[in-house]
Amino acid sequence: MAASKRARDRHVMDSVYPVIELLFLLIACSELCDAATVVDVYRLIQYDISGVPFGSRLAGLNHHAASMHFPPSSDLSRTVLIIPLRELNISFVKEYISQRQPLGGLLFLLPQMFNYENKGGGGGVDSNHLEHGSEELRNVLNELEQLLIHSNIPYPVYFTFEDGDTEAVLADIKRNDATGQPATATTGGYKLVVSVSEPKKIVSPTITNIQGWLPGLKTDGDNQLPTIAIVASYDTFGASPGLSVGSDSNGSGAVALLEIARLFSILYSNPNTRGRYNLLFGLTSGGPYNYNGTQKWLRSVDQRLRESIDYAICLNSVGSWDNELWIHVSKPPENAYIKQIFEGFSNVAEELGVKVGLKHKKINISNPRVAWEHEQFSKLRVTAATISELSAAPELLERTGGIVDSRNFVNETSVIKSVKLIAESLARHIYGFQEKNIQIFADNSSLAVNSFYVKSWLELLSRTPRVAPFLPKNDPFILALKKELEDHTHEVNMQHEVFDGMFTFYDSSKAKLNIYQVASVTFDLLLLLVLGSYLIVLFSILVISTRGLDDLISLFRRPPSRKVKTA
């Protein structure tokens, strides 16, 4: 009989165990009911200037989402605002940042035209893929970038791109917000989760300079030929290290330098057309940070070589101009060298149907801040000039190739015109043809600018984020630049230097964002109530069917107290 009772009890418990397991499983899953989507997100840069913090100071995220239609007086301290660039109210963002109002985080949705991975987006400013109002969106994004990189933001800030998934989630969030009930633990909605470790300082980041050399033709009696240096910084800076490709600044300058090196390598490969000038080509790093790499490169170059430099031409942002370029100099326009450079460029520009202007800006030798790359040369008393489409010197970390500087807004035709102007001007100076109307790099000749070459390299740079501290010294892109210079110049070498100065950078630039659709606590409680009632009824039926009503009642009856015998 005891065995029969134990069998019945085992039968009851075997029937109840699966139901209890189901209950715990439903409870565990009740909060995260549905993973809506997973997207790549790019964090706002985090850095210090002389110990002063800027950018986003946190990376981890685990908050409910809301749109810009959130109810007034809402507590947003544990809320991530999803803001499409198309709907951006820059005044609202300025107010929240300047007044340091509590906020769980920001997620900006960018149009696909700014996505360097968008295969259909390339082709320059005449691309049919550019939508109406693209220039206005570009201006808004530029203003947003400048605001974010110059602010200290105590919560995570991320960027991602519009697509079907993010737009569907945002539309659902807007509908919820329109009811006047923002997403919370009690109302449900969507939760945004980024699971990453907190950012750490990048220890001893490196910057890499690449130098190539085309030796001139020496004759009897020549001890050392004069040198012309052509230099371009190739790295960038922007609100997000993972999105800063700098198609124009300074991708266009680096591409122009490579094509100029290719053209002169053809001339210098033949002793009959080799000039009596050495040509020094330098691709430098640290451009956005007072041209730190250029400074280190110049100080490491042999003093005799540095003293042999007749002048240096620095290339900066030459990919989106139409009819006029500017020559920026530190020496006065009356200087004989400056006059010679400007007149040479002006003569060629007139023949090409474009204009060049001259801008003079004095430098302070004791001030580490330099606005143009040529100023690092000027500090060492080397004549130099910067060729740029910009008519005025940018401020620190301005016009340095951020998210806004994408391939869609750069035209290879502008780069080709820049190459032709610079190469022709240099060649006439080298071969003494200043006063002669001779086109050395004439179209349809063997020395014509190769538009396919320019476009190919422009496409590569426009797909490669190049924020220096996040670009390792053996990065495939840097090795590709070195190999390209080796194909066209001699004695190519790379210089690795530790990035130093007043800037400190932090890692964690890209992550995965998990967007979960969560149920409200009210729904959870109702679900638990229904399940609990169901289990009680099911348990009662099972016990009655196997043991009888009396046994069921005895389960809930207090057991009789036992008397303790005393001696």
Coordinates of C-alpha atoms in Angstrom, one line a residue:
M1 CA 0.0 0.0 0.0
A2 CA 2.9 2.4 0.9
A3 CA 4.4 1.6 -2.5
S4 CA 1.1 2.4 -4.3
K5 CA 0.9 5.8 -2.4
R6 CA 4.5 6.6 -3.4
A7 CA 3.7 5.8 -7.0
R8 CA 0.7 8.1 -7.0
D9 CA 2.7 10.9 -5.4
R10 CA 5.5 10.5 -8.0
H11 CA 2.8 10.6 -10.8
V12 CA 1.5 13.9 -9.4
M13 CA 4.9 15.5 -9.2
D14 CA 5.9 14.2 -12.6
S15 CA 2.9 15.9 -14.0
V16 CA 3.5 19.2 -12.1
Y17 CA 7.2 19.6 -12.8
P18 CA 6.9 20.4 -16.6
V19 CA 4.3 23.1 -15.8
I20 CA 6.5 24.7 -13.1
E21 CA 9.5 24.7 -15.5
L22 CA 7.2 26.4 -18.1
L23 CA 6.3 29.0 -15.6
F24 CA 9.9 29.9 -14.7
L25 CA 10.8 30.0 -18.4
L26 CA 7.9 32.4 -19.2
I27 CA 8.9 34.6 -16.2
A28 CA 12.5 34.8 -17.3
C29 CA 11.5 35.7 -20.9
S30 CA 8.6 38.0 -20.0
E31 CA 10.8 41.2 -20.0
L32 CA 12.6 40.6 -23.2
C33 CA 9.9 39.3 -25.4
D34 CA 11.3 39.9 -28.9
A35 CA 14.7 40.9 -30.2
A36 CA 13.6 43.4 -32.9
T37 CA 16.9 43.9 -34.7
V38 CA 20.7 44.2 -34.3
V39 CA 22.5 47.1 -36.0
D40 CA 26.1 48.4 -36.2
V41 CA 26.5 51.7 -34.3
Y42 CA 29.5 54.1 -34.1
R43 CA 30.3 55.9 -30.9
L44 CA 31.0 59.6 -30.6
I45 CA 34.8 60.1 -30.2
Q46 CA 36.2 60.4 -26.6
Y47 CA 39.3 62.4 -26.1
D48 CA 41.1 64.9 -23.8
I49 CA 42.9 68.1 -24.7
S50 CA 45.5 68.8 -22.0
G51 CA 43.5 66.8 -19.6
V52 CA 40.2 68.5 -20.3
P53 CA 37.5 65.9 -21.3
F54 CA 35.6 66.1 -24.6
G55 CA 33.2 63.8 -26.4
S56 CA 31.1 60.9 -25.1
R57 CA 32.5 59.6 -21.8
L58 CA 30.5 56.3 -21.6
A59 CA 29.9 53.4 -24.0
G60 CA 27.6 50.9 -22.4
L61 CA 23.9 51.3 -23.0
N62 CA 20.8 49.6 -21.5
H63 CA 17.8 51.9 -21.5
H64 CA 14.4 52.3 -23.0
A65 CA 14.0 54.2 -26.3
A66 CA 12.0 57.3 -27.1
S67 CA 11.6 59.7 -30.0
M68 CA 11.6 63.5 -30.2
H69 CA 7.8 63.3 -29.6
F70 CA 8.2 62.4 -25.9
P71 CA 5.6 64.0 -23.5
P72 CA 6.6 67.2 -21.8
S73 CA 8.2 67.0 -18.3
S74 CA 9.3 63.4 -19.0
D75 CA 12.1 62.0 -17.0
L76 CA 14.7 61.1 -19.6
S77 CA 17.5 60.1 -17.2
R78 CA 17.1 56.4 -18.3
T79 CA 15.9 57.0 -21.8
V80 CA 17.8 56.9 -25.1
L81 CA 16.5 59.5 -27.6
I82 CA 16.5 58.3 -31.2
I83 CA 16.9 61.4 -33.5
P84 CA 16.9 61.2 -37.3
L85 CA 19.2 63.8 -38.8
R86 CA 16.2 64.9 -41.0
E87 CA 14.2 65.8 -37.9
L88 CA 17.1 67.2 -35.9
N89 CA 16.4 70.2 -33.7
I90 CA 19.9 71.4 -33.1
S91 CA 18.7 73.9 -30.4
F92 CA 17.2 71.1 -28.4
V93 CA 20.5 69.2 -28.5
K94 CA 22.5 72.3 -27.6
E95 CA 20.2 73.0 -24.6
Y96 CA 20.4 69.4 -23.2
I97 CA 24.2 69.4 -23.6
S98 CA 24.9 72.9 -22.3
Q99 CA 22.6 72.6 -19.3
R100 CA 23.8 69.0 -18.7
Q101 CA 20.3 67.8 -18.3
P102 CA 19.9 64.1 -17.4
L103 CA 19.7 61.8 -20.4
G104 CA 20.3 58.0 -20.8
G105 CA 21.9 58.5 -24.3
L106 CA 21.5 59.7 -27.8
L107 CA 21.3 57.7 -31.1
F108 CA 21.4 59.7 -34.3
L109 CA 20.1 58.2 -37.5
L110 CA 22.0 59.3 -40.6
P111 CA 20.9 59.2 -44.2
Q112 CA 22.6 56.6 -46.4
M113 CA 24.4 59.3 -48.4
F114 CA 26.9 59.6 -45.5
N115 CA 27.5 55.8 -45.4
Y116 CA 30.9 55.0 -46.9
E117 CA 29.8 51.4 -47.1
N118 CA 26.8 52.2 -49.3
K119 CA 27.8 50.7 -52.6
G120 CA 25.3 52.9 -54.5
G121 CA 26.5 56.2 -53.1
G122 CA 29.7 56.9 -54.8
G123 CA 30.3 59.1 -57.8
G124 CA 30.9 62.6 -56.7
V125 CA 28.7 65.7 -56.4
D126 CA 27.0 65.1 -59.7
S127 CA 25.8 61.7 -58.5
N128 CA 22.1 60.9 -59.2
H129 CA 22.0 59.2 -55.8
L130 CA 22.0 62.6 -54.0
E131 CA 18.6 63.4 -52.7
H132 CA 16.8 66.7 -52.7
G133 CA 18.0 68.9 -49.8
S134 CA 21.3 67.0 -49.4
E135 CA 23.4 70.1 -49.0
E136 CA 21.1 71.3 -46.2
L137 CA 21.5 68.0 -44.5
R138 CA 25.2 68.2 -44.9
N139 CA 25.2 71.7 -43.2
V140 CA 23.1 70.3 -40.3
L141 CA 25.4 67.4 -39.8
N142 CA 28.5 69.6 -39.9
E143 CA 27.0 71.8 -37.2
L144 CA 26.0 68.8 -35.1
E145 CA 29.6 67.3 -35.4
Q146 CA 31.2 70.5 -34.3
L147 CA 28.8 70.7 -31.3
L148 CA 29.5 67.2 -30.2
I149 CA 33.3 67.1 -30.5
H150 CA 33.6 70.3 -28.5
S151 CA 31.4 69.2 -25.7
N152 CA 31.8 67.0 -22.6
I153 CA 28.9 64.6 -22.7
P154 CA 28.4 62.3 -19.7
Y155 CA 26.4 59.6 -21.5
P156 CA 26.7 57.4 -24.5
V157 CA 26.2 58.9 -28.0
Y158 CA 26.0 56.7 -31.1
F159 CA 25.5 57.0 -34.8
T160 CA 23.9 54.6 -37.2
F161 CA 22.2 54.7 -40.6
E162 CA 18.6 54.7 -41.8
D163 CA 17.3 51.4 -43.0
G164 CA 14.1 49.4 -43.0
D165 CA 14.7 48.0 -39.5
T166 CA 15.6 51.2 -37.8
E167 CA 12.8 53.1 -39.5
A168 CA 10.2 50.5 -38.5
V169 CA 11.3 50.6 -34.9
L170 CA 11.3 54.4 -34.8
A171 CA 7.8 54.5 -36.3
D172 CA 6.6 52.2 -33.6
I173 CA 8.3 54.3 -30.9
K174 CA 6.7 57.5 -32.3
R175 CA 3.2 55.8 -32.1
N176 CA 3.8 54.9 -28.5
D177 CA 5.1 58.4 -27.6
A178 CA 2.0 59.9 -29.3
T179 CA -0.2 58.3 -26.6
G180 CA 1.5 60.4 -23.9
Q181 CA 3.2 57.4 -22.2
P182 CA 6.9 57.2 -22.8
A183 CA 8.6 53.8 -22.7
T184 CA 9.4 52.7 -19.1
A185 CA 9.5 49.5 -17.1
T186 CA 5.8 49.8 -16.4
T187 CA 4.6 50.7 -19.9
G188 CA 7.0 48.6 -22.1
G189 CA 8.2 49.7 -25.5
Y190 CA 11.8 49.2 -26.9
K191 CA 15.0 48.8 -25.1
L192 CA 18.4 49.6 -26.6
V193 CA 21.4 47.6 -25.3
V194 CA 25.1 48.0 -26.2
S195 CA 27.2 45.6 -24.2
V196 CA 30.8 46.8 -24.2
S197 CA 33.4 47.4 -21.6
E198 CA 34.1 51.0 -20.6
P199 CA 36.6 52.8 -22.8
K200 CA 40.2 52.8 -22.0
K201 CA 43.0 55.2 -22.9
I202 CA 44.9 54.3 -26.1
V203 CA 48.4 53.9 -24.8
S204 CA 51.3 55.2 -26.9
P205 CA 49.4 55.5 -30.2
T206 CA 51.6 55.8 -33.3
I207 CA 51.6 58.0 -36.3
T208 CA 53.2 57.0 -39.5
N209 CA 54.9 59.2 -42.1
I210 CA 55.8 57.8 -45.6
Q211 CA 58.6 59.4 -47.7
G212 CA 59.5 58.8 -51.3
W213 CA 62.3 60.3 -53.4
L214 CA 62.9 61.1 -57.1
P215 CA 66.6 62.1 -57.5
G216 CA 67.3 64.8 -60.1
L217 CA 70.0 64.7 -62.8
K218 CA 73.4 65.8 -61.6
T219 CA 76.0 67.2 -63.9
D220 CA 79.7 67.8 -63.4
G221 CA 80.2 70.3 -60.7
D222 CA 76.9 69.7 -58.9
N223 CA 77.4 69.1 -55.2
Q224 CA 73.8 69.0 -54.2
L225 CA 70.7 69.7 -56.3
P226 CA 67.9 71.8 -55.0
T227 CA 64.8 69.9 -53.8
I228 CA 61.1 70.5 -54.2
A229 CA 58.9 68.8 -51.6
I230 CA 55.3 67.8 -52.3
V231 CA 53.5 67.0 -49.0
A232 CA 50.0 65.9 -48.0
S233 CA 48.6 64.7 -44.7
Y234 CA 46.4 61.6 -45.2
D235 CA 44.6 61.2 -41.9
T236 CA 41.3 62.6 -40.6
F237 CA 39.3 63.6 -37.5
G238 CA 35.6 63.6 -36.9
A239 CA 32.7 63.0 -34.5
S240 CA 33.0 59.3 -35.0
P241 CA 36.4 57.5 -35.6
G242 CA 34.6 54.7 -37.4
L243 CA 32.9 57.0 -39.9
S244 CA 35.6 59.6 -40.6
V245 CA 36.9 58.9 -44.1
G246 CA 37.7 62.5 -45.1
S247 CA 37.1 62.1 -48.8
D248 CA 38.0 65.7 -49.4
S249 CA 40.0 66.5 -46.2
N250 CA 42.4 65.2 -46.8
G251 CA 41.7 62.2 -49.1
S252 CA 41.8 64.5 -52.1
G253 CA 45.2 65.9 -51.1
A254 CA 46.7 62.4 -50.7
V255 CA 45.3 61.2 -54.0
A256 CA 46.6 64.3 -55.8
L257 CA 50.1 63.7 -54.4
L258 CA 50.1 60.0 -55.6
E259 CA 49.1 61.1 -59.1
I260 CA 51.8 63.8 -59.2
A261 CA 54.4 61.3 -58.1
R262 CA 53.2 58.9 -60.8
L263 CA 53.5 61.6 -63.5
F264 CA 57.0 62.8 -62.5
S265 CA 58.2 59.2 -62.2
I266 CA 57.6 58.9 -65.9
L267 CA 59.6 62.0 -66.7
Y268 CA 62.4 61.1 -64.3
S269 CA 62.7 57.6 -65.6
N270 CA 64.4 58.9 -68.7
P271 CA 67.7 60.8 -68.2
N272 CA 66.8 63.0 -71.2
T273 CA 63.7 64.3 -69.4
R274 CA 65.0 64.1 -65.8
G275 CA 65.0 67.6 -64.2
R276 CA 67.8 69.1 -62.2
Y277 CA 65.7 69.2 -59.1
N278 CA 65.2 66.4 -56.5
L279 CA 61.6 65.7 -55.8
L280 CA 60.6 64.7 -52.2
F281 CA 57.1 63.2 -51.6
G282 CA 55.8 63.1 -48.1
L283 CA 52.5 61.5 -46.8
T284 CA 52.2 62.7 -43.3
S285 CA 50.1 61.8 -40.3
G286 CA 48.7 63.8 -37.4
G287 CA 47.3 66.5 -39.7
P288 CA 44.3 67.5 -37.6
Y289 CA 46.5 67.8 -34.5
N290 CA 48.7 70.7 -35.5
Y291 CA 50.3 68.6 -38.2
N292 CA 52.2 66.7 -35.5
G293 CA 53.5 64.1 -37.9
T294 CA 54.9 66.8 -40.3
Q295 CA 56.7 68.4 -37.4
K296 CA 58.3 65.1 -36.4
W297 CA 59.2 64.3 -40.0
L298 CA 60.9 67.6 -40.6
R299 CA 62.9 67.4 -37.4
S300 CA 64.1 63.9 -38.3
V301 CA 65.1 64.7 -41.9
D302 CA 68.9 65.3 -42.5
Q303 CA 69.6 69.0 -42.0
R304 CA 71.4 69.2 -45.4
L305 CA 68.4 67.8 -47.1
R306 CA 66.1 70.2 -45.3
E307 CA 68.3 73.1 -46.2
S308 CA 68.3 72.0 -49.9
I309 CA 64.5 72.4 -50.1
D310 CA 63.8 75.2 -52.6
Y311 CA 60.2 75.3 -51.5
A312 CA 57.5 72.9 -50.4
I313 CA 53.9 72.6 -51.7
C314 CA 51.4 71.2 -49.3
L315 CA 48.1 69.8 -50.6
N316 CA 44.9 70.2 -48.6
S317 CA 41.2 69.8 -49.6
V318 CA 41.3 70.0 -53.4
G319 CA 38.4 67.8 -54.2
S320 CA 35.3 70.0 -54.2
W321 CA 36.2 73.3 -55.8
D322 CA 34.9 74.7 -59.0
N323 CA 36.8 77.7 -60.3
E324 CA 39.3 78.9 -57.7
L325 CA 42.0 77.6 -55.5
W326 CA 44.0 79.4 -52.8
I327 CA 47.7 79.6 -52.1
H328 CA 48.3 80.1 -48.4
V329 CA 51.7 81.4 -47.3
S330 CA 53.5 82.6 -44.2
K331 CA 56.0 84.9 -45.8
P332 CA 54.8 88.2 -47.2
P333 CA 53.6 88.3 -50.8
E334 CA 56.5 90.6 -51.7
N335 CA 59.0 87.9 -50.9
A336 CA 60.9 86.9 -54.1
Y337 CA 60.2 83.1 -53.6
I338 CA 56.5 83.7 -52.9
K339 CA 56.2 85.9 -56.0
Q340 CA 57.8 83.3 -58.1
I341 CA 55.5 80.5 -56.9
F342 CA 52.4 82.6 -57.2
E343 CA 53.2 83.9 -60.7
G344 CA 54.0 80.3 -61.9
F345 CA 50.7 79.0 -60.6
S346 CA 48.8 82.0 -61.9
N347 CA 50.1 81.6 -65.5
V348 CA 49.1 77.9 -65.6
A349 CA 45.8 78.6 -64.0
E350 CA 44.9 81.3 -66.6
E351 CA 45.7 78.8 -69.4
L352 CA 43.5 76.2 -67.7
G353 CA 40.6 78.6 -67.3
V354 CA 40.7 78.7 -63.5
K355 CA 41.8 81.1 -60.8
V356 CA 44.3 81.1 -58.0
G357 CA 44.4 83.5 -55.1
L358 CA 47.1 84.3 -52.6
K359 CA 46.4 84.4 -48.8
H360 CA 49.1 85.6 -46.4
K361 CA 48.9 84.7 -42.7
K362 CA 51.7 85.4 -40.2
I363 CA 52.7 82.7 -37.8
N364 CA 53.7 82.8 -34.1
I365 CA 56.8 80.8 -33.7
S366 CA 56.2 80.2 -30.0
N367 CA 52.6 79.1 -30.5
P368 CA 52.2 75.3 -31.0
R369 CA 48.9 75.8 -32.9
V370 CA 49.3 75.8 -36.7
A371 CA 46.4 76.2 -39.1
W372 CA 48.2 75.0 -42.2
E373 CA 50.7 72.3 -42.9
H374 CA 53.2 74.7 -44.5
E375 CA 53.5 76.5 -41.2
Q376 CA 55.6 73.6 -39.8
F377 CA 58.0 74.3 -42.7
S378 CA 57.9 78.0 -42.1
K379 CA 58.9 77.5 -38.4
L380 CA 62.1 75.9 -39.7
R381 CA 62.6 78.8 -42.2
V382 CA 61.8 76.7 -45.2
T383 CA 59.7 78.4 -47.9
A384 CA 56.4 76.6 -48.2
A385 CA 52.8 77.1 -49.3
T386 CA 49.5 75.2 -49.0
I387 CA 47.2 74.7 -51.9
S388 CA 43.6 74.5 -50.8
E389 CA 40.0 75.2 -51.9
L390 CA 39.5 76.8 -48.4
S391 CA 40.0 80.6 -48.5
A392 CA 40.5 80.9 -44.7
A393 CA 42.4 78.9 -42.1
P394 CA 40.1 76.5 -40.2
E395 CA 39.9 76.4 -36.5
L396 CA 41.3 73.6 -34.4
L397 CA 39.5 70.3 -35.3
E398 CA 37.4 72.0 -38.0
R399 CA 37.3 70.9 -41.6
T400 CA 39.3 67.8 -40.8
G401 CA 37.3 65.1 -42.6
G402 CA 34.4 64.1 -40.4
I403 CA 31.2 62.2 -41.1
V404 CA 30.0 65.0 -43.3
D405 CA 33.0 64.6 -45.6
S406 CA 31.8 61.6 -47.7
R407 CA 32.5 60.5 -51.2
N408 CA 29.2 61.8 -52.5
F409 CA 30.4 65.4 -52.0
V410 CA 33.7 65.0 -53.7
N411 CA 34.2 65.2 -57.5
E412 CA 37.2 63.5 -59.1
T413 CA 37.1 66.2 -61.8
S414 CA 38.2 68.8 -59.1
V415 CA 41.1 66.5 -58.1
I416 CA 42.2 66.1 -61.7
K417 CA 42.2 69.9 -62.3
S418 CA 44.2 70.3 -59.1
V419 CA 46.8 67.7 -60.2
K420 CA 47.1 69.3 -63.6
L421 CA 47.6 72.8 -62.2
I422 CA 50.2 71.7 -59.6
A423 CA 52.1 69.3 -61.8
E424 CA 52.3 71.8 -64.7
S425 CA 53.4 74.6 -62.5
L426 CA 56.1 72.5 -60.9
A427 CA 57.3 71.1 -64.2
R428 CA 57.6 74.6 -65.7
H429 CA 59.7 75.7 -62.7
I430 CA 61.9 72.6 -62.9
Y431 CA 62.5 72.8 -66.7
G432 CA 62.6 76.6 -66.9
F433 CA 59.5 77.0 -69.0
Q434 CA 57.8 79.7 -66.9
E435 CA 57.3 82.2 -69.7
K436 CA 56.4 79.6 -72.4
N437 CA 52.9 78.3 -73.2
I438 CA 53.9 74.6 -73.2
Q439 CA 51.7 71.9 -71.8
I440 CA 53.9 69.1 -70.5
F441 CA 50.9 67.1 -69.1
A442 CA 48.6 67.7 -72.1
D443 CA 45.4 65.8 -72.4
N444 CA 45.5 62.6 -74.5
S445 CA 49.3 62.4 -74.2
S446 CA 51.4 59.8 -72.5
L447 CA 51.8 62.3 -69.6
A448 CA 48.1 63.1 -69.3
V449 CA 46.5 62.9 -65.8
N450 CA 45.0 59.4 -65.4
S451 CA 41.4 59.9 -64.4
F452 CA 40.9 56.2 -63.7
Y453 CA 43.9 56.2 -61.3
V454 CA 42.6 59.3 -59.5
K455 CA 39.1 57.8 -59.2
S456 CA 40.3 54.5 -57.9
W457 CA 42.4 55.9 -55.2
L458 CA 39.7 58.4 -54.2
E459 CA 37.3 55.5 -53.8
L460 CA 39.7 53.6 -51.6
L461 CA 40.4 56.6 -49.3
S462 CA 36.6 57.3 -49.2
R463 CA 36.1 53.7 -47.8
T464 CA 38.9 53.9 -45.2
P465 CA 38.4 55.6 -41.8
R466 CA 41.7 57.2 -41.0
V467 CA 41.7 58.8 -37.5
A468 CA 45.4 58.5 -36.6
P469 CA 45.3 57.0 -33.1
F470 CA 42.9 54.3 -34.4
L471 CA 45.1 53.5 -37.4
P472 CA 47.8 50.9 -36.5
K473 CA 51.2 51.4 -38.0
N474 CA 50.9 48.1 -40.0
D475 CA 47.4 48.8 -41.1
P476 CA 46.8 47.5 -44.7
F477 CA 45.9 51.0 -45.9
I478 CA 49.3 52.4 -44.7
L479 CA 51.1 49.5 -46.3
A480 CA 49.2 50.2 -49.6
L481 CA 50.3 53.8 -49.6
K482 CA 53.9 52.7 -49.1
K483 CA 53.7 50.2 -51.9
E484 CA 52.2 52.8 -54.2
L485 CA 55.0 55.3 -53.5
E486 CA 57.5 52.4 -54.1
D487 CA 56.1 51.9 -57.5
H488 CA 56.8 55.5 -58.5
T489 CA 59.6 56.7 -56.3
H490 CA 62.9 55.6 -54.8
E491 CA 64.2 55.2 -51.3
V492 CA 60.7 54.9 -49.8
N493 CA 60.7 54.6 -46.0
M494 CA 58.2 54.8 -43.2
Q495 CA 58.7 56.7 -40.0
H496 CA 56.8 55.5 -37.0
E497 CA 56.5 58.0 -34.2
V498 CA 54.6 58.0 -30.9
F499 CA 51.8 60.4 -31.0
D500 CA 52.3 62.9 -28.3
G501 CA 51.3 66.4 -27.3
M502 CA 48.1 67.6 -25.7
F503 CA 45.7 65.0 -27.1
T504 CA 44.6 61.7 -25.4
F505 CA 42.3 59.3 -27.0
Y506 CA 40.1 56.4 -25.8
D507 CA 39.1 53.2 -27.6
S508 CA 35.7 51.6 -28.2
S509 CA 34.6 53.3 -31.5
K510 CA 32.2 50.7 -32.9
A511 CA 29.7 48.3 -31.4
K512 CA 26.5 46.2 -31.9
L513 CA 23.2 47.7 -30.8
N514 CA 20.5 45.2 -29.8
I515 CA 17.0 46.6 -30.0
Y516 CA 14.5 44.6 -27.9
Q517 CA 10.8 45.0 -27.9
V518 CA 9.8 44.6 -24.2
A519 CA 6.4 44.0 -22.6
S520 CA 5.0 46.2 -19.8
V521 CA 5.0 45.1 -16.1
T522 CA 1.2 45.2 -16.3
F523 CA 1.3 42.6 -19.0
D524 CA 3.8 40.6 -16.9
L525 CA 1.6 40.7 -13.8
L526 CA -1.5 39.7 -15.8
L527 CA 0.5 36.8 -17.4
L528 CA 1.7 35.6 -14.0
L529 CA -1.8 35.8 -12.6
V530 CA -3.3 33.7 -15.4
L531 CA -0.5 31.2 -15.2
G532 CA -0.8 31.0 -11.5
S533 CA -4.5 30.4 -11.6
Y534 CA -4.1 27.8 -14.3
L535 CA -1.4 25.9 -12.3
I536 CA -3.6 25.9 -9.1
V537 CA -6.6 24.5 -11.0
L538 CA -4.4 22.0 -12.8
F539 CA -2.7 20.9 -9.6
S540 CA -6.0 20.5 -7.8
I541 CA -7.4 18.3 -10.7
L542 CA -4.3 16.1 -10.7
V543 CA -4.4 15.6 -6.9
I544 CA -8.2 14.8 -6.8
S545 CA -7.9 12.4 -9.7
T546 CA -5.1 10.5 -8.1
R547 CA -5.5 10.8 -4.3
G548 CA -9.0 12.1 -3.6
L549 CA -10.5 15.3 -2.1
D550 CA -9.5 14.5 1.4
D551 CA -5.8 14.2 0.5
L552 CA -6.1 17.6 -1.3
I553 CA -7.5 19.2 1.8
S554 CA -4.9 17.6 4.0
L555 CA -2.2 19.3 2.0
F556 CA -3.3 22.7 3.2
R557 CA -4.1 21.5 6.8
R558 CA -1.7 22.4 9.5
P559 CA 0.0 19.2 10.7
P560 CA -0.7 18.3 14.4
S561 CA 1.9 19.4 16.9
R562 CA 4.0 16.8 18.5
K563 CA 4.3 16.7 22.2
V564 CA 7.8 16.3 23.5
K565 CA 8.2 13.8 26.2
T566 CA 9.9 15.1 29.3
A567 CA 11.7 12.9 31.7

